[in-house]
XYZ file of C-alpha atoms in Angstrom:
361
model
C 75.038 133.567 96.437
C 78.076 132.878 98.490
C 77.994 130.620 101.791
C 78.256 133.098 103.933
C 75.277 134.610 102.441
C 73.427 131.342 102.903
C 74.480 130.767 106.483
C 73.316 134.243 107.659
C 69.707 133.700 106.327
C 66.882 134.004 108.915
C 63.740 132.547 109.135
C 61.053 134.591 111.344
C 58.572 131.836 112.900
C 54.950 131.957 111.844
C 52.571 133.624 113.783
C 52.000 132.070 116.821
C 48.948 134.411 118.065
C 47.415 133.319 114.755
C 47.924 129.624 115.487
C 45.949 129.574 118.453
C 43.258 131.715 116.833
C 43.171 129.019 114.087
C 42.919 126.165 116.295
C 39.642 128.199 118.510
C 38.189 128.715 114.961
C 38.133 124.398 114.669
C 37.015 124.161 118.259
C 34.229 125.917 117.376
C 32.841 124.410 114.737
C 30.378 121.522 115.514
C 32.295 118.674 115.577
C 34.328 116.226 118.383
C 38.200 118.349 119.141
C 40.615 117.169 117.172
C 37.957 115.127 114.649
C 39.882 116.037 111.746
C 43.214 114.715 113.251
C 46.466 116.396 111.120
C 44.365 118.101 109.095
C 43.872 120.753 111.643
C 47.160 120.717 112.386
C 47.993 121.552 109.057
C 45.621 124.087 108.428
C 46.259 125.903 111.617
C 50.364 125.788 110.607
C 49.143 127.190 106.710
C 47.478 129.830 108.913
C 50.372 130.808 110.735
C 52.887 130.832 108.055
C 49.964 133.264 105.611
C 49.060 135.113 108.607
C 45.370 134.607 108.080
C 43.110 132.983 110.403
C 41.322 131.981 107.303
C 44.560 130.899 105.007
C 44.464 130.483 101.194
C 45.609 127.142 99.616
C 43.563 127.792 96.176
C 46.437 128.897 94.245
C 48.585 125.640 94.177
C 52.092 124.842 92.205
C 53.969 122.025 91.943
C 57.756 122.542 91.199
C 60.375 119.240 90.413
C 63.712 119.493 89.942
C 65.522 117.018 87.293
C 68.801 116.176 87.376
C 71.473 113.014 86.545
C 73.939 111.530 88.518
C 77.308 110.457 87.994
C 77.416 107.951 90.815
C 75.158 105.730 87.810
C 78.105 105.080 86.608
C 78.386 102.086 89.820
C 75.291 99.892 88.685
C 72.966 101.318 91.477
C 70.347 101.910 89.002
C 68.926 98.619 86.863
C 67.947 101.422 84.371
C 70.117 104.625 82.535
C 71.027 108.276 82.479
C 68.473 108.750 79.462
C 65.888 107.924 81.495
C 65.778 111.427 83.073
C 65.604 112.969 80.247
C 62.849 111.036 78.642
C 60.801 111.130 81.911
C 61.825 115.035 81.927
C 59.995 115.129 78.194
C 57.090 113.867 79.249
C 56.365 116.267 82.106
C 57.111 118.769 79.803
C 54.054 117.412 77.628
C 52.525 116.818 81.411
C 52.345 113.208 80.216
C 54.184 111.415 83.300
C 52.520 110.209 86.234
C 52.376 113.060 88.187
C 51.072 115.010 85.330
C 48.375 112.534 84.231
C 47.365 112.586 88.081
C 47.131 115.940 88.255
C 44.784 116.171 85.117
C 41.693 118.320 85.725
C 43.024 119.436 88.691
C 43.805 122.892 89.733
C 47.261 122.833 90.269
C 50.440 124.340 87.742
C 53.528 122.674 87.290
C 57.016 123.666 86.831
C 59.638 121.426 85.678
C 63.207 122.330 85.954
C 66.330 120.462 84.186
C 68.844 121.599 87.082
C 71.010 118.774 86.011
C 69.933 116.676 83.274
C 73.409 115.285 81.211
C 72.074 116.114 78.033
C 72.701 118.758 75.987
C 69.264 120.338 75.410
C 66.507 120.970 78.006
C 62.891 119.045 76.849
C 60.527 121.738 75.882
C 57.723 122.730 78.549
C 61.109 122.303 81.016
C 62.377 125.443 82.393
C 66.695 125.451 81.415
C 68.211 125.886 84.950
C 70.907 124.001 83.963
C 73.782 124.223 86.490
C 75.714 121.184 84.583
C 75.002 117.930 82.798
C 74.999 115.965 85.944
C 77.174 115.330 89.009
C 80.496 113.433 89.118
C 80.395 110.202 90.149
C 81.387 110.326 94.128
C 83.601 107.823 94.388
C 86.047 109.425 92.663
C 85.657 113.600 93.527
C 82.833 115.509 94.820
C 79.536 115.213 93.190
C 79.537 119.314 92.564
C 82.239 122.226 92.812
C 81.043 124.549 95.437
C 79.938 127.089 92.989
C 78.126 124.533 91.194
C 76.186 123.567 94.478
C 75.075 127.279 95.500
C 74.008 127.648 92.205
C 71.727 124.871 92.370
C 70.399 126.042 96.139
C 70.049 129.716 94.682
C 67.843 127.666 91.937
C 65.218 126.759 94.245
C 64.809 129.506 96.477
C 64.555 131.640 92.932
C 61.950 129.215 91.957
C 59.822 129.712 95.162
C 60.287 133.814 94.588
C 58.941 133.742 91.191
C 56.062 131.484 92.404
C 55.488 134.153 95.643
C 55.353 136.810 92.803
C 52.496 135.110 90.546
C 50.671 134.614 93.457
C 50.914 130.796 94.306
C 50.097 130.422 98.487
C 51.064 126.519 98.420
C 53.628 124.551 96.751
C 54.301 120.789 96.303
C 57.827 119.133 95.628
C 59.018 116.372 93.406
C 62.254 115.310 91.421
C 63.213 112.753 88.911
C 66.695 111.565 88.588
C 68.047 108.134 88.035
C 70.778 107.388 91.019
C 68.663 109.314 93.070
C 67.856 107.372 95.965
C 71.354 106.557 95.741
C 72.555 110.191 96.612
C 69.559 110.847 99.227
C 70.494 107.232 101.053
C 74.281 108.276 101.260
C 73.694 112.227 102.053
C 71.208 110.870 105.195
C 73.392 108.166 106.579
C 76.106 110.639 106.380
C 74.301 113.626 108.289
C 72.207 111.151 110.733
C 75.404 108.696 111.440
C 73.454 105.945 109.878
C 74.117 102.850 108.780
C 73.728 102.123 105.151
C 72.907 98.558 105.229
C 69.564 99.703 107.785
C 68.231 102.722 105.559
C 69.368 101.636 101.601
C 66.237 100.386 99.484
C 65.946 98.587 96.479
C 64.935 101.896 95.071
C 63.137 101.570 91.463
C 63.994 97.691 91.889
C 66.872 96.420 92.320
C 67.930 92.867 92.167
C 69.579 91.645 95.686
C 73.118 91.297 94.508
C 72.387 94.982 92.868
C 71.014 95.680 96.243
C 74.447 94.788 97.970
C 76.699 96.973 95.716
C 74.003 99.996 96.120
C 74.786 99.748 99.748
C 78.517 98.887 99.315
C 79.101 102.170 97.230
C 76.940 104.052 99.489
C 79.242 102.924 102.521
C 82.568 103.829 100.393
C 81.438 107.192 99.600
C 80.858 108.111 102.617
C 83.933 107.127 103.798
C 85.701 108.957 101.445
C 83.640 112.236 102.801
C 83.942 111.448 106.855
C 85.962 110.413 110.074
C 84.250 110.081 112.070
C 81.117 107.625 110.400
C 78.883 107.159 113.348
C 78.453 110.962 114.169
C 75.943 113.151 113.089
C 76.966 116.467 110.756
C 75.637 119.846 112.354
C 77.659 122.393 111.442
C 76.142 124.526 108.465
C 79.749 124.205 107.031
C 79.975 120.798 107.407
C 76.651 120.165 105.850
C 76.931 122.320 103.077
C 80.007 119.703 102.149
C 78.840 116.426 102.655
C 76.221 117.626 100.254
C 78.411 119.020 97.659
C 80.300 115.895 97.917
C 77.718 113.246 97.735
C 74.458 114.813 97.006
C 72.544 115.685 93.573
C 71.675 118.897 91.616
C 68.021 117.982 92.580
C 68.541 117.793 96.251
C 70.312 121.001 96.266
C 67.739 122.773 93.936
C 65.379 121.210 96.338
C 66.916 122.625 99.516
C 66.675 126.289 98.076
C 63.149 125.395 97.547
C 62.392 124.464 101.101
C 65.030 127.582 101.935
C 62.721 129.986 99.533
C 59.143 128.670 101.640
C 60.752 129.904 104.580
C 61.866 133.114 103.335
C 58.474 133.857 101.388
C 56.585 132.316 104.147
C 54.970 129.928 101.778
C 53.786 126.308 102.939
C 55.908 123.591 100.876
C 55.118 119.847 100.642
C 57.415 117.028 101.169
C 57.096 114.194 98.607
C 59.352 111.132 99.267
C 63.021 110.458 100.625
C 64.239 112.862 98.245
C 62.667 115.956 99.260
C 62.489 114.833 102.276
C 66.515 114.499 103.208
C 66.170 117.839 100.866
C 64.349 119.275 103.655
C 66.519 118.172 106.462
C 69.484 119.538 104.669
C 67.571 122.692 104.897
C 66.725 123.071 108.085
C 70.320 122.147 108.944
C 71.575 125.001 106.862
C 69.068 127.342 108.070
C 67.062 126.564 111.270
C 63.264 127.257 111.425
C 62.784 126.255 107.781
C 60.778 123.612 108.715
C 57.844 125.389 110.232
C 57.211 125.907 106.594
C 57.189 122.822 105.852
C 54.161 120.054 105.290
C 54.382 116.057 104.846
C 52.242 114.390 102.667
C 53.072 110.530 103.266
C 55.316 108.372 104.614
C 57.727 106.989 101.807
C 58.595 103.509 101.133
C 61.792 104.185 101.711
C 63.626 103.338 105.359
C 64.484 106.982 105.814
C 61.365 108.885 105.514
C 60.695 108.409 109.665
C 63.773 109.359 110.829
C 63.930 112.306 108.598
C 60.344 113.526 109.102
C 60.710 112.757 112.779
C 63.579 114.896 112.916
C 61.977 117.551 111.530
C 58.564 116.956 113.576
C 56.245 116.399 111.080
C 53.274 114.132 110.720
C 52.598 112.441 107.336
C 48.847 111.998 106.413
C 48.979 109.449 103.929
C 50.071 105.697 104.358
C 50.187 103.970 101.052
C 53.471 102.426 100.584
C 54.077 105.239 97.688
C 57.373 105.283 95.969
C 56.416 106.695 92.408
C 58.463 109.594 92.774
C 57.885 112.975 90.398
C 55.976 114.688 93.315
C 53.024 112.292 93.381
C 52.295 111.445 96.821
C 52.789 115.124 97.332
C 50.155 116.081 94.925
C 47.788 113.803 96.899
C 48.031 115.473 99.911
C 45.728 118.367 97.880
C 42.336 117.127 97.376
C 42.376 116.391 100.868
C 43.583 119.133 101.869
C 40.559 121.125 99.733
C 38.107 118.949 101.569
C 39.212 119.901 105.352
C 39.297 123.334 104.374
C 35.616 123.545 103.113
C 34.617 122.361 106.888
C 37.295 124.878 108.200
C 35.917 127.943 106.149
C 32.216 127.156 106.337
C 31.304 124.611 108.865
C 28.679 124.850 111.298
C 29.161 126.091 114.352
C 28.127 125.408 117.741
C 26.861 128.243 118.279
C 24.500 127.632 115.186
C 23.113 124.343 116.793
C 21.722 123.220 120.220
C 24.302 120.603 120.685
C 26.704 122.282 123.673
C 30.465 122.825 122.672
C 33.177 120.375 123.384
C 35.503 121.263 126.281
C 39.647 121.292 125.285
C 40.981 120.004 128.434
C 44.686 119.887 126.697
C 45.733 123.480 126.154
């Protein structure tokens, strides 16, 4: 993939006629408009983007992208680089704590090492290997620009070969010490934020470790822009401030949220991660995130202003910051729930109680 070839990707919008059938279909079953809240919105958009009044979310996959980087090498992590790849291991086994949560539960995972510095890829990981780990920013860009597509082209790939086993839903995640130090720095830098308002503690961080996150943060992104307080629209421009400061996960990420759009399958943000993943998507191509779903609203500072940005309601409030894909995951069982009223509910037409009225169309 060149980026050229990225940049000229469209994204046809869901159905529209299909969303309004979908939300007459919850009008009409016996219940107050609206009782269900987002969960009709979401089912209605699932409809939309499948094309079926009646959409199919039975067939569920999770995919995570692993990866290091080399900004660890500025103590904004109170933890290492083999970390990843032990963490990577165990969701190979489907040990860690998305896979434990996920136990029993209908849902496959695939684990990719897009970016783990180690020489060997964890069995039960798929090798995607682009390169073991980014630079560190501060001194060049995070990725060459090869190195970067590859890692978009990763994702989107990942979302085909999901589209091809038949999968209708899929749920993000990452692992990747330094992490939230590359998502903090990639959204301050696109959004014309201010580190010091949007940089957390991440998977706990001491103050004075809290200070130099923020400090290196603020350096690399002056190393990468003029003009600080401005937001980045241009697909060009975006597509370097990400090579520059962002991670192999993020990108692989991006080409997943790319590949939902272009396979017109539903994908679930997680947390800050997948989240700035997503806005880095839509940025490169536009109407990516009507394919798009929140689960919950992060810990972390940035999660409103990306998801607001992107127009997207998050269903779940519970302080999560786990990583791995697990507040994603959650999203599901409720998500199963709504649609057993949705497919079989009673309708008013089935009971003497008289229809609400929608006085809001």
């Amino acid at each position: 993939m060149t980026k050229e070839e990225l940049f000229s990707i469209s994204i046809t919008e869901p159905d529209p006629e299909i969303l309004k059938q979908s939300k007459a279909k919850w009008d009409g079953i016996a219940k107050p408009i609206d009782g269900l809240g987002s969960f009709e919105e979401i089912i209605c958009r699932i409809a939309a983007v499948q094309e079926n009044v009646i959409p199919a979310v039975d067939r569920k996959a999770h995919i995570i992208m692993c990866a290091d980087n080399g900004i660890f090498e500025e103590g904004v992590s109170q933890t290492n680089q083999k970390v990843t790849r032990n963490v990577a291991e165990l969701m190979g086994q489907r040990k860690s704590s998305v896979g434990m949560m996920a136990e029993g539960y209908p849902i496959d995972m695939f684990v990719y090492d897009i970016g783990i510095n180690s020489e060997t890829t964890p069995e039960g990981v798929i090798n995607a290997k682009v390169r073991k780990g980014t630079e560190n920013f501060l001194k060049m860009p995070a990725m060459e620009e090869a190195e970067c597509l590859a890692a978009v082209r990763t994702g989107i790939d990942a979302v085909k070969a999901c589209k091809g086993k038949g999968y209708q839903i899929i749920s993000t995640g990452e692992m990747g010490i330094a992490n939230t130090t590359t998502s903090t720095a990639l959204l301050c830098a696109l959004k014309g934020l201010s580190p010091k308002d949007f940089t957390g503690k991440g998977a706990g961080l001491t103050d004075s470790g809290l200070k130099n996150k923020i400090q290196v943060i603020e350096k690399g992104i002056r190393l990468y822009r003029e003009d600080n307080d401005q937001e980045i629209t241009s697909k060009e421009n975006v597509f370097e401030i990400v090579r520059s400061l962002g991670g192999l996960d993020i990108a692989g990420l991006t080409g997943v949220f790319i590949g939902g759009a272009i396979y017109r399958i539903p994908i679930v943000i997680d947390g800050v991660i997948s989240a700035v993943a997503a806005l880095v998507a839509e940025r490169l191509v536009p109407g990516c995130k009507d394919f798009m779903l929140a689960s919950h609203m992060g810990r972390e500072q940035g999660m409103k202003v990306v998801l607001e940005e992107l127009s997207l309601k998050p269903v779940i409030h519970a302080d999560l910051a786990l990583g791995e894909g697990t507040g994603a995951i959650l999203l599901f069982p409720m998500l199963d729930m709504a649609m057993s009223l949705y497919r079989s509910g009673t309708s008013f037409g089935d009971t003497d109680i008289d229809q609400y009225e929608r006085f809001d169309k």
